[in-house]
Coordinates of C-alpha atoms in Angstrom, one line a residue:
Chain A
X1 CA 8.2 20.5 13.5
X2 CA 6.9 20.5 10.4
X3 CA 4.3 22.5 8.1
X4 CA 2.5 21.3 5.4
X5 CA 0.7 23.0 2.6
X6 CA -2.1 23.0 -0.2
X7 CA -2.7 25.6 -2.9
X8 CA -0.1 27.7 -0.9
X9 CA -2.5 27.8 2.3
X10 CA -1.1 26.4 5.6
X11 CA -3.1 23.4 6.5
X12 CA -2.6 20.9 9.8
X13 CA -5.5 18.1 8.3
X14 CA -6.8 16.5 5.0
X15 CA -10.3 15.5 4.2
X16 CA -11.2 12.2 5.4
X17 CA -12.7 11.2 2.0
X18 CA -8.9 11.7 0.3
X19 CA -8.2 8.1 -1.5
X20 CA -4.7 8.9 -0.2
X21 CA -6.0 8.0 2.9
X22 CA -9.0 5.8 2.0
X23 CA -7.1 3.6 -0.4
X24 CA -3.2 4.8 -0.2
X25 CA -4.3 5.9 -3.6
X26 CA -1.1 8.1 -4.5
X27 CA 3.0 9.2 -4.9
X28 CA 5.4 10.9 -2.7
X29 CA 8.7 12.4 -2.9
X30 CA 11.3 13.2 -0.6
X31 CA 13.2 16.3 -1.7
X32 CA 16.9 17.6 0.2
X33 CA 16.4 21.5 -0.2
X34 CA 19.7 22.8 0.3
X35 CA 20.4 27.0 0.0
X36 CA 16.1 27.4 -0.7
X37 CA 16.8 25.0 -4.1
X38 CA 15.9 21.5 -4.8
X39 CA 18.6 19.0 -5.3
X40 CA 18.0 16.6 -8.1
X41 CA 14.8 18.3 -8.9
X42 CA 14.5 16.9 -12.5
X43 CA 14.8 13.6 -11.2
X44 CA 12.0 13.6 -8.6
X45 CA 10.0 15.5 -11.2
X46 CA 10.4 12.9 -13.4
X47 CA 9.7 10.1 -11.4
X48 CA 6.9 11.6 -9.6
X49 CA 5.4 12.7 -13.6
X50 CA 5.9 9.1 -14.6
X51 CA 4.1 7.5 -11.9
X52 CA 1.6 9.5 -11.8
X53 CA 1.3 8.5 -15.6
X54 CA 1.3 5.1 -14.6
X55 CA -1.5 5.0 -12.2
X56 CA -3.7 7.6 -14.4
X57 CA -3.3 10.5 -11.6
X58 CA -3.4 14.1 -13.4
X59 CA -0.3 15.2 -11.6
X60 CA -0.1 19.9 -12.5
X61 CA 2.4 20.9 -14.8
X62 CA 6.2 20.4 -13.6
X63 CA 6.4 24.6 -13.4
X64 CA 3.2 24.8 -11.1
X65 CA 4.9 21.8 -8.8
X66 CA 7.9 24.0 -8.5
X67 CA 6.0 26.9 -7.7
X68 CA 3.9 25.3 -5.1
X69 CA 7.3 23.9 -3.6
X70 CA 9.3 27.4 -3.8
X71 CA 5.8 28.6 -2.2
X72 CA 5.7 26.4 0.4
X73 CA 9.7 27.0 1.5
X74 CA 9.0 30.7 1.5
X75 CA 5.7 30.2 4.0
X76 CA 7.9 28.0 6.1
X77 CA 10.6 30.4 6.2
X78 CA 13.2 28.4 4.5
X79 CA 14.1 30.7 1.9
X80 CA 17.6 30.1 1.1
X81 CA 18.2 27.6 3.6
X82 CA 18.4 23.7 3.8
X83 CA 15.2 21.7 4.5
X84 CA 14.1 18.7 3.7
X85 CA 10.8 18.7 1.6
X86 CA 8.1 15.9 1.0
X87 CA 5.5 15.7 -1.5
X88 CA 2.2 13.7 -1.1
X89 CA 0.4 13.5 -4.2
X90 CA -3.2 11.8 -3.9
X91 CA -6.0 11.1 -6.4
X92 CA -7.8 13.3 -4.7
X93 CA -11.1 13.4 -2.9
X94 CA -13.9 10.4 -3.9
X95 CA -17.0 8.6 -2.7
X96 CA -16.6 5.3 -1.6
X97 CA -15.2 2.6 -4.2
X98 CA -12.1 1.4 -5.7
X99 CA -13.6 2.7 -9.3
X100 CA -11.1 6.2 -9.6
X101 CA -13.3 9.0 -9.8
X102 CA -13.0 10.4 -13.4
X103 CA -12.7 14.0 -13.2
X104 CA -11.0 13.9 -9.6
X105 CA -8.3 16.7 -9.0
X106 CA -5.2 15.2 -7.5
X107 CA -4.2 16.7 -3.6
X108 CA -0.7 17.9 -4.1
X109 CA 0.8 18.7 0.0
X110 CA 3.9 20.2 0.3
X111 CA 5.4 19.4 4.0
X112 CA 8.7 21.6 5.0
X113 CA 11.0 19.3 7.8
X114 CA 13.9 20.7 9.3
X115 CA 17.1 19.4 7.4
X116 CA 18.4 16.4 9.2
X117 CA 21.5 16.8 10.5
X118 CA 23.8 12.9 10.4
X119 CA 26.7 13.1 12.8
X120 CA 30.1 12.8 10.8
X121 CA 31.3 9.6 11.8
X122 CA 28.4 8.0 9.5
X123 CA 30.4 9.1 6.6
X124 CA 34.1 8.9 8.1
X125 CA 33.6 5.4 9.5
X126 CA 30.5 4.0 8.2
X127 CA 27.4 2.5 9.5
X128 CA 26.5 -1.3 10.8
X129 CA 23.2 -2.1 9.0
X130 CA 21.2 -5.5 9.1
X131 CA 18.8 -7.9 7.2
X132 CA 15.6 -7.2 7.8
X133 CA 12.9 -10.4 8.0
X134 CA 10.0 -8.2 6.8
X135 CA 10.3 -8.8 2.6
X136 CA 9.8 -6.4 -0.3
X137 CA 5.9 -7.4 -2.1
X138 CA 6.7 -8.5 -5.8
X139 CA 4.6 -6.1 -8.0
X140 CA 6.7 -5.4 -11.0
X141 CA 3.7 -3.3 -12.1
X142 CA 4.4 -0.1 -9.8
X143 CA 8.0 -1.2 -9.4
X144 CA 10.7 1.8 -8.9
X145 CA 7.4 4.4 -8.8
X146 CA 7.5 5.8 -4.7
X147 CA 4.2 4.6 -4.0
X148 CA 2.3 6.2 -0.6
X149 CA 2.0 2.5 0.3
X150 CA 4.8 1.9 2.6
X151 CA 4.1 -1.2 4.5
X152 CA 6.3 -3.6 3.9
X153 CA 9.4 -0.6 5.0
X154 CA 7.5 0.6 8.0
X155 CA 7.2 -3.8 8.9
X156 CA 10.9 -3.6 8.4
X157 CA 11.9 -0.4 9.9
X158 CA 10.2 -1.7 12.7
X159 CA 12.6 -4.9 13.9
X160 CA 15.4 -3.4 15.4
X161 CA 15.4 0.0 18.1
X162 CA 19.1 -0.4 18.4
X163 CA 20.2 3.6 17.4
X164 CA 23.7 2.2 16.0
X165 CA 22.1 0.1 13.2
X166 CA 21.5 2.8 10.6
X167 CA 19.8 0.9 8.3
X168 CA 18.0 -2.6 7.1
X169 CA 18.1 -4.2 3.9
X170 CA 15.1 -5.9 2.7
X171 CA 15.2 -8.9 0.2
X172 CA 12.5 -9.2 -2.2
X173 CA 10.0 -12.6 -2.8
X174 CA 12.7 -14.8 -4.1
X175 CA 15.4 -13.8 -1.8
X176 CA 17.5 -11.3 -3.3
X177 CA 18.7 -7.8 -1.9
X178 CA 16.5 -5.1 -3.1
X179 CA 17.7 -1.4 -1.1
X180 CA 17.5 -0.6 2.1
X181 CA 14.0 0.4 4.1
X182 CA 14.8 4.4 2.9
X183 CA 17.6 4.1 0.8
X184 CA 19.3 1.8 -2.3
X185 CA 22.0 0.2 -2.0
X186 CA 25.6 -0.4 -4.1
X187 CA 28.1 -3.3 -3.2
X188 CA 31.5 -2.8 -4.7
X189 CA 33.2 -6.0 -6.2
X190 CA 37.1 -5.1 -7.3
X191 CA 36.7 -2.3 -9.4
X192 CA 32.8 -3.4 -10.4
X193 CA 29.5 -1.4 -8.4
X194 CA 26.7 -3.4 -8.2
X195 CA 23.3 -2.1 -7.5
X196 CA 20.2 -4.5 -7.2
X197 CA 17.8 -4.5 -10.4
X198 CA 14.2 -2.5 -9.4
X199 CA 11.8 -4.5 -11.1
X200 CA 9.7 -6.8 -9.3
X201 CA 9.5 -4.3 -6.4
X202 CA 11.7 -1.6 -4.6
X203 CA 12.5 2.1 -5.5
X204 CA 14.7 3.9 -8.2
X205 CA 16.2 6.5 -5.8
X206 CA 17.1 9.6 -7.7
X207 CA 20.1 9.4 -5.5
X208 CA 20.9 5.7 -7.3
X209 CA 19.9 7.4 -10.3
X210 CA 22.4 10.3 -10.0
X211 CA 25.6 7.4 -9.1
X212 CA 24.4 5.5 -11.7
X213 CA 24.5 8.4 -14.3
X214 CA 27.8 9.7 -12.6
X215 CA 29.4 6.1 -13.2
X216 CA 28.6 6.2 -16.6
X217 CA 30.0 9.1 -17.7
X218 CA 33.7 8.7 -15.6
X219 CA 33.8 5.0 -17.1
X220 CA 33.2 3.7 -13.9
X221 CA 31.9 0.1 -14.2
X222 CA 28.8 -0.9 -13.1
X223 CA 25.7 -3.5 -13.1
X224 CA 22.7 -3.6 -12.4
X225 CA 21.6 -6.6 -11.2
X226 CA 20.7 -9.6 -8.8
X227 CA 22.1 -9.3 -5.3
X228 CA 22.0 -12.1 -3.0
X229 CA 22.7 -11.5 0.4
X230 CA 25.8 -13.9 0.2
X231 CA 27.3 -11.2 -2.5
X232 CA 26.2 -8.5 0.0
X233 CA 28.3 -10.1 3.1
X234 CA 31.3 -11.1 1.0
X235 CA 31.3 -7.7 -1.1
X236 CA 34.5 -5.0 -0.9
X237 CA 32.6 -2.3 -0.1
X238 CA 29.3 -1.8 0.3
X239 CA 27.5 1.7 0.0
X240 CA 24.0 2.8 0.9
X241 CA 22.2 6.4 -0.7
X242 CA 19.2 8.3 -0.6
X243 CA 18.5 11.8 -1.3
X244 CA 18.9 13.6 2.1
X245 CA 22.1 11.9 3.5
X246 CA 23.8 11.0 -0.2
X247 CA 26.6 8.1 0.7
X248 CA 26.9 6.1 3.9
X249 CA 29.8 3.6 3.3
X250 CA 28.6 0.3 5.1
X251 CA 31.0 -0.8 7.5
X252 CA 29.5 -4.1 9.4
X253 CA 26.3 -6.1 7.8
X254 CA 26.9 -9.4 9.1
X255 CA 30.4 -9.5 7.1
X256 CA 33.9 -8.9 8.4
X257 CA 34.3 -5.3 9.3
X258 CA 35.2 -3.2 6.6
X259 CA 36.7 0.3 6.9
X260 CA 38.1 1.0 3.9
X261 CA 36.1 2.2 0.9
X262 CA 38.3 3.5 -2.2
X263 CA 35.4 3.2 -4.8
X264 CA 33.0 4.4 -2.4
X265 CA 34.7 7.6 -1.5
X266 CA 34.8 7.6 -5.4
X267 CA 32.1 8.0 -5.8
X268 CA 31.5 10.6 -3.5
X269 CA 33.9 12.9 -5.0
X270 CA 31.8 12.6 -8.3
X271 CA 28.8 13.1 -6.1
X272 CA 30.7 16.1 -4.7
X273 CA 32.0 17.7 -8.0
X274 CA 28.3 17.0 -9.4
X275 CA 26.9 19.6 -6.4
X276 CA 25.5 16.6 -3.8
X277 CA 27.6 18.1 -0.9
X278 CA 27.0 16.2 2.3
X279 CA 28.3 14.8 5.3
X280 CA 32.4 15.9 6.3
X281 CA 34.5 17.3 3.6
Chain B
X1 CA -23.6 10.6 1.6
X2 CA -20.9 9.7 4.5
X3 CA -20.5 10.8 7.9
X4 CA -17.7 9.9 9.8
X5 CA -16.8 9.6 13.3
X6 CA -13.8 9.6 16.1
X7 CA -14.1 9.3 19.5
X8 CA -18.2 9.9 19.0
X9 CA -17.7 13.0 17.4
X10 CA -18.6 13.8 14.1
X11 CA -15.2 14.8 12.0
X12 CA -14.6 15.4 8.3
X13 CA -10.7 15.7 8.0
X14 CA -7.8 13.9 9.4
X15 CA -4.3 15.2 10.6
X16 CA -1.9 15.3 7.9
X17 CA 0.8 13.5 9.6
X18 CA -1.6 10.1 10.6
X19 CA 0.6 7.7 9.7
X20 CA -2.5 6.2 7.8
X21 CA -2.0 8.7 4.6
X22 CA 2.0 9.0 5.4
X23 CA 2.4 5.5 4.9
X24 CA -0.6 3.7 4.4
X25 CA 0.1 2.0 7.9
X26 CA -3.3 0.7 8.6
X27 CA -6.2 -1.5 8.1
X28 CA -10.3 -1.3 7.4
X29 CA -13.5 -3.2 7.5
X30 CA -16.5 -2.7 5.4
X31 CA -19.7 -4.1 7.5
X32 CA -22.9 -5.1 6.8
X33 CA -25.2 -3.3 9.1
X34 CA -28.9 -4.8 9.2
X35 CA -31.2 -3.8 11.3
X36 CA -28.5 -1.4 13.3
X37 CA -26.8 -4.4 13.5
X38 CA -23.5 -5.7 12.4
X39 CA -23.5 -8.6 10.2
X40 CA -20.9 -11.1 10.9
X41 CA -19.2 -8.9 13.5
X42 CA -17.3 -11.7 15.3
X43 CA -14.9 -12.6 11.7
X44 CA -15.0 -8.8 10.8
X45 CA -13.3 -8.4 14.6
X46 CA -11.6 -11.0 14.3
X47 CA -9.8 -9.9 11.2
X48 CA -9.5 -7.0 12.3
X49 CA -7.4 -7.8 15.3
X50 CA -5.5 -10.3 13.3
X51 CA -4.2 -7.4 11.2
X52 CA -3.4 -5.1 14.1
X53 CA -1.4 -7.9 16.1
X54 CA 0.7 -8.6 12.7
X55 CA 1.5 -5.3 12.4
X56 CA 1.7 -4.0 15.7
X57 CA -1.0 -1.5 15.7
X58 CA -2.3 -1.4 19.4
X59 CA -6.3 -1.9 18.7
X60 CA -9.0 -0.7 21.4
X61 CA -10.6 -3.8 22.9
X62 CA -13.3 -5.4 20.8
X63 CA -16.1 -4.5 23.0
X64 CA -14.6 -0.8 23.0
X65 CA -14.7 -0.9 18.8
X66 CA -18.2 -2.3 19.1
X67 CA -19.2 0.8 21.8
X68 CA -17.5 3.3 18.9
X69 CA -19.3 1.3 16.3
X70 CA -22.4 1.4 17.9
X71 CA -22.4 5.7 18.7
X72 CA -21.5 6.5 15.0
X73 CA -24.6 4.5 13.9
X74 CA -26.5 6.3 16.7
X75 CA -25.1 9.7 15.8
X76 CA -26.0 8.8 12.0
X77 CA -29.4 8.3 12.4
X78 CA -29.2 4.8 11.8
X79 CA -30.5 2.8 15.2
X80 CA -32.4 -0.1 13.7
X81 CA -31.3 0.5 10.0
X82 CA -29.6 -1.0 7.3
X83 CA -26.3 0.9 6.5
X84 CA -23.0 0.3 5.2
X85 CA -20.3 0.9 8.0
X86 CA -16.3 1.4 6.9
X87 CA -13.9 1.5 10.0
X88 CA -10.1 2.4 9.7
X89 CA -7.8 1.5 11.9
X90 CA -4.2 3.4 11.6
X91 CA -1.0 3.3 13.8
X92 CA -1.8 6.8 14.6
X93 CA -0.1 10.2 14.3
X94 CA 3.8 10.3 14.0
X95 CA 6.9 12.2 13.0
X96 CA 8.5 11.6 9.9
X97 CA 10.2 7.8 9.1
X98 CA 8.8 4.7 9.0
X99 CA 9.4 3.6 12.3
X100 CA 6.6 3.0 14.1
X101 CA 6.3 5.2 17.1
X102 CA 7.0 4.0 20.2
X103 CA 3.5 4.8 21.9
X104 CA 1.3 6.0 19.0
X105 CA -2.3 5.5 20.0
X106 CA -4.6 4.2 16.8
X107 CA -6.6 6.2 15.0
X108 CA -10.1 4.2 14.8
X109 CA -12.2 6.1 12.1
X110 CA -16.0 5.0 11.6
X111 CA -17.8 5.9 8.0
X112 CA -21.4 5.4 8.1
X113 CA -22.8 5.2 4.4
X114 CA -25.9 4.5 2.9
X115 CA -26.3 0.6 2.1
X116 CA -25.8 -0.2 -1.1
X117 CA -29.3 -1.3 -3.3
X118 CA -28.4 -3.9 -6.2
X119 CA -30.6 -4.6 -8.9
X120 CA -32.6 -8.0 -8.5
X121 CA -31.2 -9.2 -11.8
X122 CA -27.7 -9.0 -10.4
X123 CA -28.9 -11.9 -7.9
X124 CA -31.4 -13.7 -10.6
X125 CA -29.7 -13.4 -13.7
X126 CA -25.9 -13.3 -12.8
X127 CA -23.5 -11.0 -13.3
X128 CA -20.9 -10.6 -16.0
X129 CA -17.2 -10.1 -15.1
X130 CA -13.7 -9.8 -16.6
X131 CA -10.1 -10.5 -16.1
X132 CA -8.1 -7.9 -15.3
X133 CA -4.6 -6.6 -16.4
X134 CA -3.6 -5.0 -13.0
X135 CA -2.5 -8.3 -10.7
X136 CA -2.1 -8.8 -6.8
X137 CA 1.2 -8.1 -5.7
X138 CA 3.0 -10.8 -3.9
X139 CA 3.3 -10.5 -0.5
X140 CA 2.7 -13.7 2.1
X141 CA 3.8 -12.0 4.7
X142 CA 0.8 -9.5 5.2
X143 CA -2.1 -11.8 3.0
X144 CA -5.3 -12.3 4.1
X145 CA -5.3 -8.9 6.1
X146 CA -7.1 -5.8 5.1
X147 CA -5.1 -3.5 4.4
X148 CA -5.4 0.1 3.9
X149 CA -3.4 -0.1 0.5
X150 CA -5.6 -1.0 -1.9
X151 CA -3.6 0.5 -4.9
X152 CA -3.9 -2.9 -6.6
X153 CA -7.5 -3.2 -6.5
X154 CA -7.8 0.4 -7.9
X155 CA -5.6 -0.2 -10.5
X156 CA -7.7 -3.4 -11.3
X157 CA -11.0 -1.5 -11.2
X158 CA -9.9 1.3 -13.4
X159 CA -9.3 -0.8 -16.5
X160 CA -13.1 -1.2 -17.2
X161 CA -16.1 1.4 -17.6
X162 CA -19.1 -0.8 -18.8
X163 CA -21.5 -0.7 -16.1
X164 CA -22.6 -4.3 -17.3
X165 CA -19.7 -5.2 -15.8
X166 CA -19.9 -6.0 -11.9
X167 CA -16.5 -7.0 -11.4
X168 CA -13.1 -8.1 -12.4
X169 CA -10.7 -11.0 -11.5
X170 CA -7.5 -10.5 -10.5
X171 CA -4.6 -12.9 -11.2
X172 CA -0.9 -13.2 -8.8
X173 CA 1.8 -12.8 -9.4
X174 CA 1.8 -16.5 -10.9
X175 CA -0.8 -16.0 -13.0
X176 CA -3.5 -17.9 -10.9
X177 CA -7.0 -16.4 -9.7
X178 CA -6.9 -14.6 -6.4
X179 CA -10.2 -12.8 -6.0
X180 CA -12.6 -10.1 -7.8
X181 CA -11.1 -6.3 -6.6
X182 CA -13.7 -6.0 -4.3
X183 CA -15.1 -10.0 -3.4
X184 CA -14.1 -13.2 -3.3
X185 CA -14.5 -16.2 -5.9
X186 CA -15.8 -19.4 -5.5
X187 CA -16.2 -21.9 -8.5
X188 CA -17.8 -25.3 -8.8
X189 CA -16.9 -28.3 -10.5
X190 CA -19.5 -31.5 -10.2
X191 CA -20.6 -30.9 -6.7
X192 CA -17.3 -29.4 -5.1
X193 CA -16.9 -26.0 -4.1
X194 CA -13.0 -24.5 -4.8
X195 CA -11.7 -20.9 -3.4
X196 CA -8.5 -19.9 -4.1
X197 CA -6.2 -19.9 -1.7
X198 CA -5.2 -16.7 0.2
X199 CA -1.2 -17.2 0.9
X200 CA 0.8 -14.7 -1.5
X201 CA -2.3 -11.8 -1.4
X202 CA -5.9 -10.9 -1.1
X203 CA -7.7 -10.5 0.9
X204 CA -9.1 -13.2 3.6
X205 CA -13.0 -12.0 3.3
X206 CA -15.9 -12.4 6.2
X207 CA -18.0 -13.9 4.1
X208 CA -16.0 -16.5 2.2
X209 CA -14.8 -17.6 5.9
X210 CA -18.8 -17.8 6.7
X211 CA -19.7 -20.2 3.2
X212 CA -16.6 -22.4 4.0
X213 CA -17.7 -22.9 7.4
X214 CA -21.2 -23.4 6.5
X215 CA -19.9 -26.2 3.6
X216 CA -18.0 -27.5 6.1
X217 CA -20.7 -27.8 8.6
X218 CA -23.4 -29.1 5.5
X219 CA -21.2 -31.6 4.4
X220 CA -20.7 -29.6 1.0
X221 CA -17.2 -30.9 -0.4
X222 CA -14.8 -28.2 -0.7
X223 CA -11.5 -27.2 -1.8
X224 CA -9.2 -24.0 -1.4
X225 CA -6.6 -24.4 -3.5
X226 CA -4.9 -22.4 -6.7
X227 CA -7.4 -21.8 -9.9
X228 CA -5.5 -20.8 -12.9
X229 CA -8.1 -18.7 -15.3
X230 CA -8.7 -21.6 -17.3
X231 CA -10.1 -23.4 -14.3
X232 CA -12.9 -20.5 -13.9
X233 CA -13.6 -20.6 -17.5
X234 CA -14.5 -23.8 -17.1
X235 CA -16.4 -24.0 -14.2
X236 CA -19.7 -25.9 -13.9
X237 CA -20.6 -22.4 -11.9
X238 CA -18.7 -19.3 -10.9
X239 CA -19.6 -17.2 -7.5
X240 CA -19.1 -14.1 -5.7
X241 CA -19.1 -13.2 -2.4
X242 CA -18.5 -10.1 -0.2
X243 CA -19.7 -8.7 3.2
X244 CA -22.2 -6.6 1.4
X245 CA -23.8 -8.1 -1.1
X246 CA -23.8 -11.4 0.0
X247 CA -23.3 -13.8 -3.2
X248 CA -23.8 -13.1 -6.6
X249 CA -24.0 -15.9 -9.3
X250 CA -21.6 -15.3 -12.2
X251 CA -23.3 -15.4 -15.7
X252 CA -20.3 -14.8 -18.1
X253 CA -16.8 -14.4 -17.4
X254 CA -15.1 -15.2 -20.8
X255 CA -17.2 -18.5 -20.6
X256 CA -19.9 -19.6 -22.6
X257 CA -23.3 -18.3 -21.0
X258 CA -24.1 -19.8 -17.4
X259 CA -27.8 -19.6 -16.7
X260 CA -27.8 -22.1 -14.2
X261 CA -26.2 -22.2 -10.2
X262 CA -27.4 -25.3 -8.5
X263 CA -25.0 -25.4 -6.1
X264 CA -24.7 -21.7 -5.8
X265 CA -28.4 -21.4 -4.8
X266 CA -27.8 -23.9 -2.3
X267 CA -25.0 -21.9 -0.9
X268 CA -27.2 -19.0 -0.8
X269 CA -30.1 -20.7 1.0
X270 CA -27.7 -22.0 3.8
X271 CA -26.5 -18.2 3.9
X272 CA -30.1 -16.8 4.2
X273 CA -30.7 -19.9 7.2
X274 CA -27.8 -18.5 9.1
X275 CA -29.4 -14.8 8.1
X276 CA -27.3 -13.4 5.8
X277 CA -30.2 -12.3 3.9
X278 CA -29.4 -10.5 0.4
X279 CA -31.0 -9.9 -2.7
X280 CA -34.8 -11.2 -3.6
X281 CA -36.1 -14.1 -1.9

C-alpha cells in the first residue's frame, strides 16, 4: 500500500482542477530509498530542477524537496528503511485552458511504496525481454525530462502478460532502440557499451547516468548512440537499468541465449563499490 | 466557475493513484452545450470511443455517457442552457507500473463550465495568430485521438501573452502545419479548401470532421493534405475551427492583412444551416 503526501499532510485525493490531471501538465521521479536515504539523490534533483526549468514550473528549493521527502519517509514509517519513493510534481491548480496560469504554485506529492523486492535469479541468470510494437513519440523538445505523460510506456507495457518477460524495449519514430518501457538500456559490443542517444524522445535514467559517469572514470569505453534492433539481437551482452533494480543482464531478446556477461557484471561491481547495492552479492 | 461530477454526484478531488494523473492514461472532450444540448454529440462520441478502443480503456456505453452527461448538466443548473461541458475519460485507479490493470473500471469525470462569450469582432474582423516555437510531437500511433496529455499544446500556448493574439500554430515534427493548440486550421487557395492532415499528431477535431463533411456534401473542393508555413502565409484565406467557437476567420498570421473570407463565410453559412450557430448573424 502506498501513502502519499502534500505539505507533510497525509492525503488519499488531489483536486480535480490540478493541470497534472487536467492536462498531464507536470514531472515525476522515482526515487530507491534505501536505509531512510535517497540513492542518487543529486541526480533526480537535477533532472527533476531542469525540467521543471524547461517547461516554466516553479519547482521549491532542492533543500525544501528533501525535506518534504525525509518528511514524508518519517509519516510513512520508513525511517531508516528501504522504500521506494515517487514524486509528482504538477503546475498546480488552474481554470480551464492550456494558457499556464502565471502565479500557479506547483503540487509537489510525495508517495512512499514498499521496496520492491526482484527474485535473485533476475541478476544471476538474466531476464528474456521483447520488442514492443507500441513506439516512443519523437519530441526532442522534452526529451530525457520524465514527463507525467506516460502513454506511449503504459501502450507498451501493455502487449505482453507473460510474468517471465521482464521487460520491452521500445524503438523510437525512425526505428531505433530507445530504453526499455521503465528502464534504459546498454548493449555491450567486445569491450565497447553502447547506450541509445535520448534526444528525439526517451528518458536519461539517473541510473544510465550513474554507468555512464562510472565508465568514464575506470576508462571503460563507451558510446552513446543509435541502436538498431539488429545491433540489439546480435550484441555480446546486453544490460537493462533503472533506479530501483540497478542491473538486469539480458539473457534472451530475440537473439541466441546469452548467459554470460563479463562487462556487465563490470559494471556492476563499479555500481557496487559506488554504493548501488542490489540484487545477490 | 466549474462543477464537476462522477457517478451524479458532485466531486471536487480525484484519487491520487487514478491512473489519469499517474500516467496521463486517458482521454477528454470539450462539448458545445446549446440549449442543454450537446452539439455534435455523435463525432464527440464517436471520438471518444475511438480513443478508448485504441487504448484499451473500457468506456461505459454511449447512451450510459449521454445519461452521465445529461445529470451533471441537470445538477449544474443548466437544463436548457448553453454551457461548456469537459468529460475525462481515464483507465481508472491502479497500483504502481504502467501496466494497465487487468479490470480497472474508467473513471468518467464531467466538468460543467460556463460557455465561453467571444467578442463579435473575433468573428467580423478576424483574428490575429502566430507560429509557435513549441511543436507536436510525433506520434502516428495515438494521432487524431484526444488525449489527456496536452503538454505540447501548453507549451505552445505559453510562448505568447498579447491578448490580441487568439491563437498559435503549431508545426511537426517536419516542420509542416498541424493545427492551432486549441482548433484546427483550414486555408484556402482559389476556391479549394486544404486541412492538414492528422497522421503523425493533433488532434482529429469534431468540427473540422463536420466542415469536411459538409464540403463534401456542397460540392466545395477540398484537400487534406501537408501545409508547410509558407502555404498559410500565402493563403487566399486562413480559418479556425473548434467545438466551441465554431469558425473564426484569420486576419493576420505573418501575412499581409486579410480583410476578406469568401469562402470562409460560406463555410460558416453551411455551419449555421446544419445549426452550429456561433458568433453574430
Amino acid at each position: 500500500m502506498a501513502s502519499w503526501y502534500r505539505d507533510e499532510l497525509k492525503v488519499d485525493a488531489i483536486a480535480i482542477d490540478d493541470r497534472g490531471l487536467q492536462y498531464s501538465d507536470g514531472l515525476f521521479e522515482t526515487i530507491a530509498i534505501r536505509d531512510g536515504r535517497p540513492r542518487l539523490w543529486a541526480l533526480h534533483s537535477d533532472r527533476l530542477q531542469t525540467g521543471c526549468r524547461r517547461l516554466g514550473i516553479r519547482l521549491p528549493a532542492a533543500d525544501e524537496l528533501l525535506h518534504g521527502l525525509t518528511s514524508a519517509l518519517r509519516a510513512a514509517g520508513k525511517v531508516e528503511q528501504d522504500a521506494l519513493l515517487k514524486i509528482i510534481v504538477t503546475r498546480g491548480q488552474g481554470d480551464r485552458g492550456y494558457a499556464p496560469p502565471p502565479n500557479a504554485g506547483a503540487t509537489v506529492l510525495f508517495g512512499v511504496f514498499e521496496r520492491t523486492q526482484h527474485a535473485a535469479r533476475l541478476y544471476q541468470q538474466g531476464v528474456a525481454i521483447r520488442f514492443c510494437n507500441a513506439r516512443l513519440a519523437s519530441q526532442p523538445q522534452t526529451a530525457g525530462i520524465k514527463l507525467l505523460s506516460c502513454l506511449d510506456q503504459v501502450r507498451a507495457r501493455g502487449e505482453w502478460h507473460d510474468p517471465d518477460i521482464a521487460e520491452g524495449l521500445m524503438l523510437d519514430q525512425d526505428g531505433s532502440v530507445v530504453s526499455g518501457t521503465m528502464s534504459n538500456l546498454f548493449i555491450v559490443r567486445g569491450s565497447k557499451l553502447i547506450t541509445p542517444e535520448i534526444t528525439n524522445c526517451g528518458v536519461s535514467g539517473v541510473m544510465r547516468r550513474h554507468i555512464l559517469a562510472l565508465a568514464a572514470v575506470d576508462d571503460v569505453p563507451f558510446e552513446v548512440d543509435r541502436i538498431l534492433p539488429e545491433a540489439v539481437r546480435t550484441a555480446d551482452e546486453i544490460f537493462l537499468c533503472n533506479s530501483q533494480f540497478g542491473i538486469w543482464p539480458v539473457s534472451l531478446c530475440g537473439t541466441a541465449p546469452i548467459d554470460d556477461w563479463p562487462l556487465t557484471r563490470k559494471i556492476n561491481a563499479m555500481l557496487r563499490d559506488s554504493g548501488v547495492i542490489e540484487g545477490p552479492e
